[in-house]
Coordinates of N, CA and C in Angstrom, one line a residue:
L1 N 0.8 -1.2 0.0 CA 0.0 0.0 0.0 C 0.9 1.2 0.0
N2 N 0.6 2.2 -0.9 CA 1.3 3.4 -0.9 C 0.3 4.5 -0.9
A3 N 0.1 5.1 0.3 CA -0.9 6.1 0.5 C -0.4 7.5 0.1
Y4 N 0.9 7.6 -0.2 CA 1.5 8.9 -0.4 C 1.8 9.2 -1.9
Y5 N 0.7 9.6 -2.5 CA 0.7 10.0 -3.9 C -0.3 11.1 -4.1
G6 N -0.2 11.8 -5.1 CA -1.1 12.9 -5.4 C -1.3 13.0 -6.9
L7 N -2.5 13.4 -7.4 CA -2.8 13.6 -8.8 C -3.4 15.0 -8.9
S8 N -2.9 15.8 -9.8 CA -3.5 17.1 -10.0 C -4.9 17.0 -10.6
D9 N -5.8 18.0 -10.4 CA -7.2 17.9 -10.8 C -7.3 17.6 -12.3
H10 N -6.5 18.1 -13.2 CA -6.6 17.8 -14.6 C -5.9 16.5 -15.0
G11 N -5.3 15.8 -14.0 CA -4.7 14.5 -14.3 C -3.4 14.6 -15.0
G12 N -2.8 15.8 -15.1 CA -1.5 15.9 -15.8 C -0.3 15.7 -15.0
T13 N -0.4 15.8 -13.7 CA 0.8 15.6 -12.8 C 0.5 14.6 -11.8
L14 N 1.3 13.6 -11.6 CA 1.2 12.5 -10.6 C 2.5 12.5 -9.8
V15 N 2.4 12.6 -8.5 CA 3.6 12.5 -7.6 C 3.5 11.4 -6.7
N16 N 4.6 10.6 -6.4 CA 4.5 9.4 -5.6 C 5.8 9.3 -4.9
Q17 N 5.7 8.9 -3.6 CA 6.9 8.6 -2.8 C 7.1 7.0 -2.9
T18 N 8.3 6.6 -3.2 CA 8.6 5.2 -3.3 C 9.1 4.6 -2.0
R19 N 9.1 3.3 -1.9 CA 9.5 2.6 -0.7 C 11.0 2.9 -0.4
D20 N 11.8 3.1 -1.4 CA 13.2 3.4 -1.2 C 13.6 4.8 -1.0
G21 N 12.6 5.7 -0.7 CA 12.9 7.0 -0.3 C 13.1 8.0 -1.5
R22 N 12.4 7.9 -2.5 CA 12.5 8.8 -3.6 C 11.1 9.4 -3.9
L23 N 11.1 10.6 -4.4 CA 9.9 11.3 -4.8 C 9.9 11.4 -6.3
L24 N 8.9 10.7 -6.9 CA 8.9 10.6 -8.4 C 7.7 11.5 -8.9
T25 N 8.0 12.2 -9.9 CA 7.0 13.1 -10.6 C 6.8 12.6 -12.0
F26 N 5.5 12.4 -12.4 CA 5.2 12.0 -13.8 C 4.3 13.1 -14.4
H27 N 4.5 13.3 -15.7 CA 3.6 14.2 -16.4 C 2.9 13.3 -17.5
R28 N 1.6 13.6 -17.7 CA 0.9 12.8 -18.7 C 1.2 13.4 -20.1
E29 N 1.5 12.5 -21.0 CA 1.7 12.8 -22.4 C 0.8 11.8 -23.2
A30 N -0.2 12.4 -23.8 CA -1.2 11.6 -24.5 C -1.8 10.5 -23.6
D31 N -1.6 9.2 -23.9 CA -2.2 8.2 -23.1 C -1.3 7.5 -22.1
S32 N -0.2 8.2 -21.7 CA 0.7 7.6 -20.8 C 1.4 8.6 -19.9
F33 N 2.0 8.2 -18.8 CA 2.7 9.1 -17.9 C 4.2 8.9 -18.1
V34 N 5.0 10.0 -18.2 CA 6.4 10.0 -18.4 C 7.0 10.6 -17.1
E35 N 8.1 9.9 -16.6 CA 8.8 10.4 -15.4 C 9.6 11.6 -15.8
V36 N 9.4 12.7 -15.0 CA 10.1 14.0 -15.3 C 11.0 14.4 -14.2
D37 N 10.8 13.8 -13.0 CA 11.7 14.2 -11.8 C 11.8 13.0 -10.9
D38 N 13.0 12.9 -10.3 CA 13.3 11.9 -9.3 C 14.2 12.5 -8.3
I39 N 13.7 12.8 -7.1 CA 14.5 13.4 -6.0 C 14.5 12.6 -4.8
A40 N 15.6 12.6 -4.0 CA 15.7 11.9 -2.8 C 14.7 12.5 -1.7
L41 N 14.0 11.6 -1.1 CA 13.1 12.0 0.0 C 13.1 10.9 1.0
P42 N 14.1 10.7 1.8 CA 14.2 9.6 2.7 C 13.2 9.6 3.9
E43 N 12.7 10.8 4.2 CA 11.8 10.9 5.4 C 10.4 10.3 5.0
A44 N 9.8 9.6 6.0 CA 8.5 9.1 5.7 C 7.4 10.2 5.7
L45 N 6.5 10.1 4.8 CA 5.5 11.2 4.7 C 4.3 10.9 5.6
A46 N 3.7 12.0 6.0 CA 2.4 11.9 6.7 C 1.3 12.4 5.8
D47 N 1.7 13.2 4.8 CA 0.7 13.7 3.9 C 1.4 14.2 2.6
L48 N 0.7 14.2 1.5 CA 1.2 14.7 0.2 C 0.0 15.2 -0.5
R49 N 0.1 16.5 -0.9 CA -1.0 17.2 -1.6 C -0.4 17.8 -2.9
V50 N -1.1 17.7 -4.0 CA -0.8 18.3 -5.3 C -1.9 19.4 -5.6
S51 N -1.4 20.6 -6.0 CA -2.4 21.6 -6.3 C -3.2 21.2 -7.6
P52 N -4.3 21.9 -7.8 CA -5.2 21.5 -9.0 C -4.4 21.5 -10.3
S53 N -3.5 22.5 -10.5 CA -2.8 22.5 -11.8 C -1.5 21.7 -11.8
G54 N -1.1 21.2 -10.6 CA 0.2 20.5 -10.5 C 1.4 21.5 -10.4
R55 N 1.1 22.7 -10.2 CA 2.2 23.7 -10.0 C 2.8 23.7 -8.6
Y56 N 2.0 23.3 -7.6 CA 2.5 23.3 -6.2 C 2.4 21.9 -5.6
L57 N 3.2 21.7 -4.6 CA 3.2 20.4 -3.9 C 3.4 20.7 -2.4
A58 N 2.7 20.0 -1.6 CA 2.8 20.2 -0.1 C 3.1 18.8 0.4
L59 N 4.2 18.8 1.3 CA 4.7 17.5 1.9 C 4.7 17.7 3.4
G60 N 4.0 16.8 4.1 CA 4.0 16.7 5.5 C 4.9 15.5 5.9
I61 N 5.9 15.7 6.8 CA 6.8 14.7 7.2 C 6.4 14.1 8.5
Q62 N 6.4 12.7 8.6 CA 6.0 12.1 9.9 C 6.9 12.6 11.0
G63 N 6.2 12.9 12.1 CA 6.9 13.3 13.3 C 7.5 14.7 13.3
K64 N 7.2 15.5 12.3 CA 7.6 16.8 12.2 C 6.5 17.8 12.0
V65 N 6.5 18.9 12.6 CA 5.5 20.0 12.5 C 5.8 20.7 11.2
G66 N 4.8 21.0 10.4 CA 5.0 21.8 9.2 C 4.7 21.1 7.9
Y67 N 4.4 21.8 6.9 CA 4.3 21.4 5.5 C 5.4 22.0 4.7
R68 N 6.2 21.3 4.0 CA 7.2 21.8 3.0 C 6.4 22.1 1.8
L69 N 6.5 23.3 1.3 CA 5.8 23.7 0.1 C 6.8 23.9 -1.1
L70 N 6.4 23.3 -2.2 CA 7.3 23.3 -3.4 C 6.6 23.8 -4.6
H71 N 7.3 24.4 -5.5 CA 6.8 24.9 -6.8 C 7.5 24.2 -7.9
W72 N 6.7 23.8 -9.0 CA 7.3 23.2 -10.1 C 8.1 24.2 -10.9
G73 N 9.4 24.0 -11.0 CA 10.3 25.0 -11.7 C 10.5 24.7 -13.2
G74 N 9.8 23.7 -13.7 CA 10.0 23.4 -15.1 C 10.7 22.1 -15.3
E75 N 11.7 21.8 -14.4 CA 12.5 20.6 -14.6 C 12.5 19.8 -13.2
T76 N 12.3 20.5 -12.1 CA 12.3 19.9 -10.8 C 11.5 20.7 -9.8
W77 N 11.2 20.1 -8.7 CA 10.5 20.9 -7.6 C 11.5 21.8 -6.9
E78 N 11.1 23.0 -6.6 CA 11.9 24.0 -5.9 C 11.1 24.4 -4.6
E79 N 11.8 24.2 -3.5 CA 11.2 24.5 -2.2 C 11.0 26.0 -2.1
I80 N 9.7 26.4 -1.7 CA 9.4 27.8 -1.5 C 9.2 28.2 0.0
G81 N 9.2 27.2 0.9 CA 9.1 27.5 2.3 C 8.4 26.4 3.0
T82 N 8.4 26.5 4.3 CA 7.7 25.6 5.2 C 6.7 26.4 6.0
V83 N 5.4 25.9 6.1 CA 4.4 26.6 6.9 C 4.2 25.8 8.2
D84 N 3.8 26.6 9.2 CA 3.6 26.1 10.6 C 2.2 25.5 10.6
A85 N 2.1 24.1 10.5 CA 0.9 23.4 10.5 C 1.1 22.0 10.9
W86 N 0.0 21.3 11.2 CA 0.1 19.9 11.6 C -0.1 19.0 10.4
P87 N 0.9 18.2 9.9 CA 0.7 17.4 8.7 C -0.4 16.3 8.9
G88 N -1.2 16.2 7.9 CA -2.3 15.2 7.9 C -3.7 15.8 7.7
G89 N -3.8 17.2 7.7 CA -5.0 17.8 7.4 C -4.8 19.1 6.6
A90 N -5.0 19.0 5.3 CA -4.7 20.2 4.4 C -5.4 20.0 3.1
A91 N -5.4 21.2 2.4 CA -6.0 21.2 1.0 C -5.6 22.4 0.3
F92 N -5.5 22.3 -1.0 CA -5.3 23.5 -1.9 C -6.7 24.0 -2.2
V93 N -6.9 25.3 -2.2 CA -8.1 25.9 -2.6 C -7.8 26.7 -3.9
G94 N -8.2 26.2 -5.0 CA -7.7 26.8 -6.2 C -6.3 26.4 -6.4
D95 N -5.5 27.2 -7.1 CA -4.1 26.7 -7.3 C -3.1 27.5 -6.5
S96 N -3.5 28.6 -5.9 CA -2.4 29.3 -5.1 C -2.8 29.6 -3.7
V97 N -3.8 29.0 -3.1 CA -4.1 29.1 -1.7 C -4.1 27.7 -1.1
F98 N -3.4 27.7 0.1 CA -3.2 26.4 0.8 C -3.7 26.6 2.2
A99 N -4.5 25.6 2.7 CA -5.0 25.6 4.1 C -4.6 24.4 4.8
A100 N -4.3 24.5 6.1 CA -3.9 23.3 6.8 C -4.2 23.5 8.3
M101 N -4.4 22.3 9.0 CA -4.7 22.3 10.4 C -3.6 22.9 11.2
G102 N -4.0 23.7 12.2 CA -3.0 24.4 13.1 C -2.3 23.4 14.0
V103 N -1.2 23.7 14.5 CA -0.4 22.8 15.4 C -1.1 22.5 16.6
N104 N -2.0 23.4 17.1 CA -2.7 23.1 18.4 C -3.9 22.2 18.2
G105 N -4.3 22.0 16.9 CA -5.4 21.1 16.6 C -6.8 21.7 16.9
Q106 N -6.8 23.0 17.0 CA -8.1 23.7 17.3 C -8.4 24.8 16.3
D107 N -7.6 24.9 15.2 CA -7.8 25.9 14.2 C -7.2 25.5 12.9
F108 N -7.3 26.3 11.9 CA -6.5 26.1 10.6 C -6.1 27.4 10.1
S109 N -5.0 27.4 9.3 CA -4.5 28.6 8.7 C -4.6 28.6 7.2
V110 N -4.5 29.8 6.6 CA -4.6 29.9 5.2 C -3.4 30.7 4.7
W111 N -2.7 30.2 3.6 CA -1.6 30.9 3.1 C -1.8 31.1 1.6
S112 N -1.2 32.2 1.1 CA -1.2 32.5 -0.3 C 0.2 32.0 -0.9
L113 N 0.2 31.3 -2.0 CA 1.4 30.8 -2.6 C 1.8 31.6 -3.9
G114 N 0.9 32.3 -4.4 CA 1.1 33.0 -5.7 C 1.7 34.4 -5.5
G115 N 2.6 34.8 -6.4 CA 3.1 36.1 -6.4 C 4.1 36.5 -5.4
A116 N 4.6 35.6 -4.6 CA 5.6 35.9 -3.6 C 6.7 34.8 -3.6
A117 N 7.8 35.2 -3.1 CA 9.0 34.3 -3.1 C 8.8 33.2 -2.1
E118 N 7.9 33.4 -1.1 CA 7.6 32.4 -0.1 C 6.2 32.5 0.3
P119 N 5.6 31.4 0.9 CA 4.2 31.4 1.3 C 3.9 32.6 2.3
T120 N 2.8 33.3 2.0 CA 2.3 34.4 2.9 C 1.2 34.0 3.7
H121 N 1.3 34.0 5.1 CA 0.2 33.7 6.0 C -0.9 34.7 5.9
L122 N -2.1 34.3 5.6 CA -3.2 35.3 5.4 C -4.1 35.4 6.7
T123 N -4.4 34.2 7.3 CA -5.3 34.2 8.4 C -5.3 32.9 9.2
Q124 N -5.7 33.0 10.4 CA -5.9 31.8 11.2 C -7.4 31.8 11.6
V125 N -8.1 30.6 11.5 CA -9.5 30.5 11.8 C -9.7 29.5 12.9
D126 N -10.3 29.9 14.0 CA -10.7 29.0 15.1 C -11.8 28.1 14.7
M127 N -11.8 26.9 15.1 CA -12.9 26.0 14.7 C -14.1 26.3 15.6
L128 N -15.3 26.1 15.0 CA -16.5 26.3 15.7 C -16.6 25.3 16.8
D129 N -17.0 25.7 18.0 CA -17.2 24.8 19.2 C -15.9 24.1 19.6
D130 N -14.7 24.6 19.3 CA -13.4 24.1 19.6 C -13.2 22.6 19.2
E131 N -13.8 22.2 18.1 CA -13.6 20.9 17.6 C -12.3 20.8 16.9
V132 N -11.8 19.5 16.7 CA -10.6 19.3 16.0 C -10.8 19.1 14.5
P133 N -10.2 19.9 13.6 CA -10.3 19.7 12.2 C -9.7 18.4 11.8
V134 N -10.4 17.5 11.1 CA -9.8 16.2 10.8 C -9.8 15.9 9.3
G135 N -10.5 16.7 8.5 CA -10.5 16.4 7.1 C -10.7 17.7 6.3
F136 N -10.0 17.9 5.2 CA -10.0 19.1 4.4 C -10.2 18.7 2.9
A137 N -11.0 19.5 2.2 CA -11.2 19.4 0.8 C -11.4 20.8 0.2
G138 N -10.7 21.0 -0.9 CA -10.7 22.3 -1.5 C -11.3 22.3 -2.9
A139 N -11.9 23.4 -3.2 CA -12.4 23.6 -4.6 C -12.2 25.1 -4.9
S140 N -12.4 25.5 -6.1 CA -12.2 26.9 -6.4 C -13.0 27.8 -5.5
G141 N -12.3 28.5 -4.6 CA -13.0 29.5 -3.8 C -13.6 28.9 -2.5
L142 N -13.7 27.6 -2.4 CA -14.3 26.9 -1.2 C -13.4 26.0 -0.5
L143 N -13.6 25.9 0.8 CA -12.8 25.0 1.6 C -13.8 24.3 2.6
A144 N -13.9 22.9 2.5 CA -14.7 22.2 3.4 C -13.8 21.6 4.5
V145 N -14.2 21.7 5.8 CA -13.4 21.2 6.9 C -14.3 20.4 7.7
G146 N -14.0 19.1 7.8 CA -14.7 18.1 8.7 C -14.1 18.2 10.0
D147 N -14.9 18.0 11.1 CA -14.3 18.1 12.4 C -14.6 16.8 13.2
S148 N -14.1 16.7 14.4 CA -14.2 15.6 15.3 C -15.6 15.3 15.8
A149 N -16.5 16.3 15.7 CA -17.9 16.1 16.1 C -18.8 15.6 15.0
G150 N -18.2 15.4 13.8 CA -18.9 14.9 12.7 C -19.6 15.9 11.8
E151 N -19.2 17.2 12.0 CA -19.8 18.2 11.2 C -18.8 18.7 10.1
I152 N -19.4 19.1 9.0 CA -18.6 19.7 7.9 C -19.0 21.2 7.7
T153 N -18.0 22.0 7.8 CA -18.2 23.5 7.6 C -17.6 23.8 6.3
V154 N -18.4 24.5 5.5 CA -17.9 25.0 4.2 C -17.6 26.5 4.3
Y155 N -16.4 26.9 4.0 CA -16.0 28.3 4.0 C -15.8 28.8 2.6
S156 N -16.2 30.0 2.4 CA -15.9 30.7 1.2 C -14.5 31.4 1.4
L157 N -13.6 31.1 0.5 CA -12.3 31.8 0.5 C -12.1 32.7 -0.7
R158 N -13.2 33.2 -1.2 CA -13.1 34.2 -2.3 C -12.2 35.3 -1.9
N159 N -12.3 35.7 -0.6 CA -11.4 36.6 0.1 C -10.7 35.8 1.1
P160 N -9.5 35.2 0.8 CA -8.9 34.3 1.7 C -8.4 34.9 3.0
V161 N -8.3 36.2 3.1 CA -7.9 36.9 4.3 C -9.1 36.8 5.4
E162 N -10.3 36.7 4.9 CA -11.5 36.7 5.7 C -12.4 35.6 5.3
P163 N -12.1 34.3 5.7 CA -13.0 33.2 5.3 C -14.4 33.4 5.9
E164 N -15.4 33.0 5.1 CA -16.8 33.2 5.6 C -17.4 31.8 5.6
V165 N -18.1 31.5 6.7 CA -18.9 30.3 6.8 C -20.1 30.4 5.9
R166 N -20.2 29.4 4.9 CA -21.3 29.4 4.0 C -22.3 28.4 4.4
F167 N -21.9 27.2 4.9 CA -22.8 26.1 5.2 C -22.2 25.3 6.4
V168 N -23.0 24.8 7.2 CA -22.6 23.8 8.2 C -23.5 22.6 8.1
L169 N -22.9 21.5 7.8 CA -23.6 20.2 7.7 C -23.5 19.5 9.0
H170 N -24.6 19.5 9.8 CA -24.6 18.9 11.1 C -24.7 17.4 11.0
D171 N -24.1 16.7 11.9 CA -24.1 15.2 12.0 C -23.9 14.6 10.6
A172 N -22.9 15.2 9.9 CA -22.6 14.7 8.5 C -21.9 13.3 8.6
R173 N -21.0 13.1 9.6 CA -20.3 11.8 9.8 C -19.8 11.2 8.5
S174 N -19.2 12.0 7.7 CA -18.7 11.5 6.4 C -17.2 11.9 6.3
S175 N -16.5 11.3 5.5 CA -15.1 11.6 5.2 C -15.0 12.5 4.0
I176 N -14.2 13.6 4.1 CA -14.0 14.5 3.0 C -12.6 14.4 2.5

């Protein structure tokens, strides 16, 4: 079982960590995938997320706080910074906004990845009723956060500096 792989929304970029500690990147060409990058990554992953376009990659390392954020430089991944978050709960919202669970387990933060040399922290959002965020799913302008009480809160991130609660699904008890 290899749980640490990611596929961009359009299916053009596939990233996978191998058992022997390598991070492989494939790009789709016609009806097949071609390996375009092979870098050493001996640390065990806790999470791996690919942005919708495949331009950005987020890596959470087991036993370490933070996500390493990388940008596709045309030939290889280039690290753009590490954000203070707990690996295991994160999502890209569109292609240049990244959200992840806070280190304290009671909030999440939002960062902008576009237009800056490093990730820019935009805001921190406390969870409703102090629940623990356990699942994240992003779509263009929206972030769904599932919590330990079984609720799913959908935030509008059209203005990512001020996330707005759009819907709360009570007793959803589903995985996102």
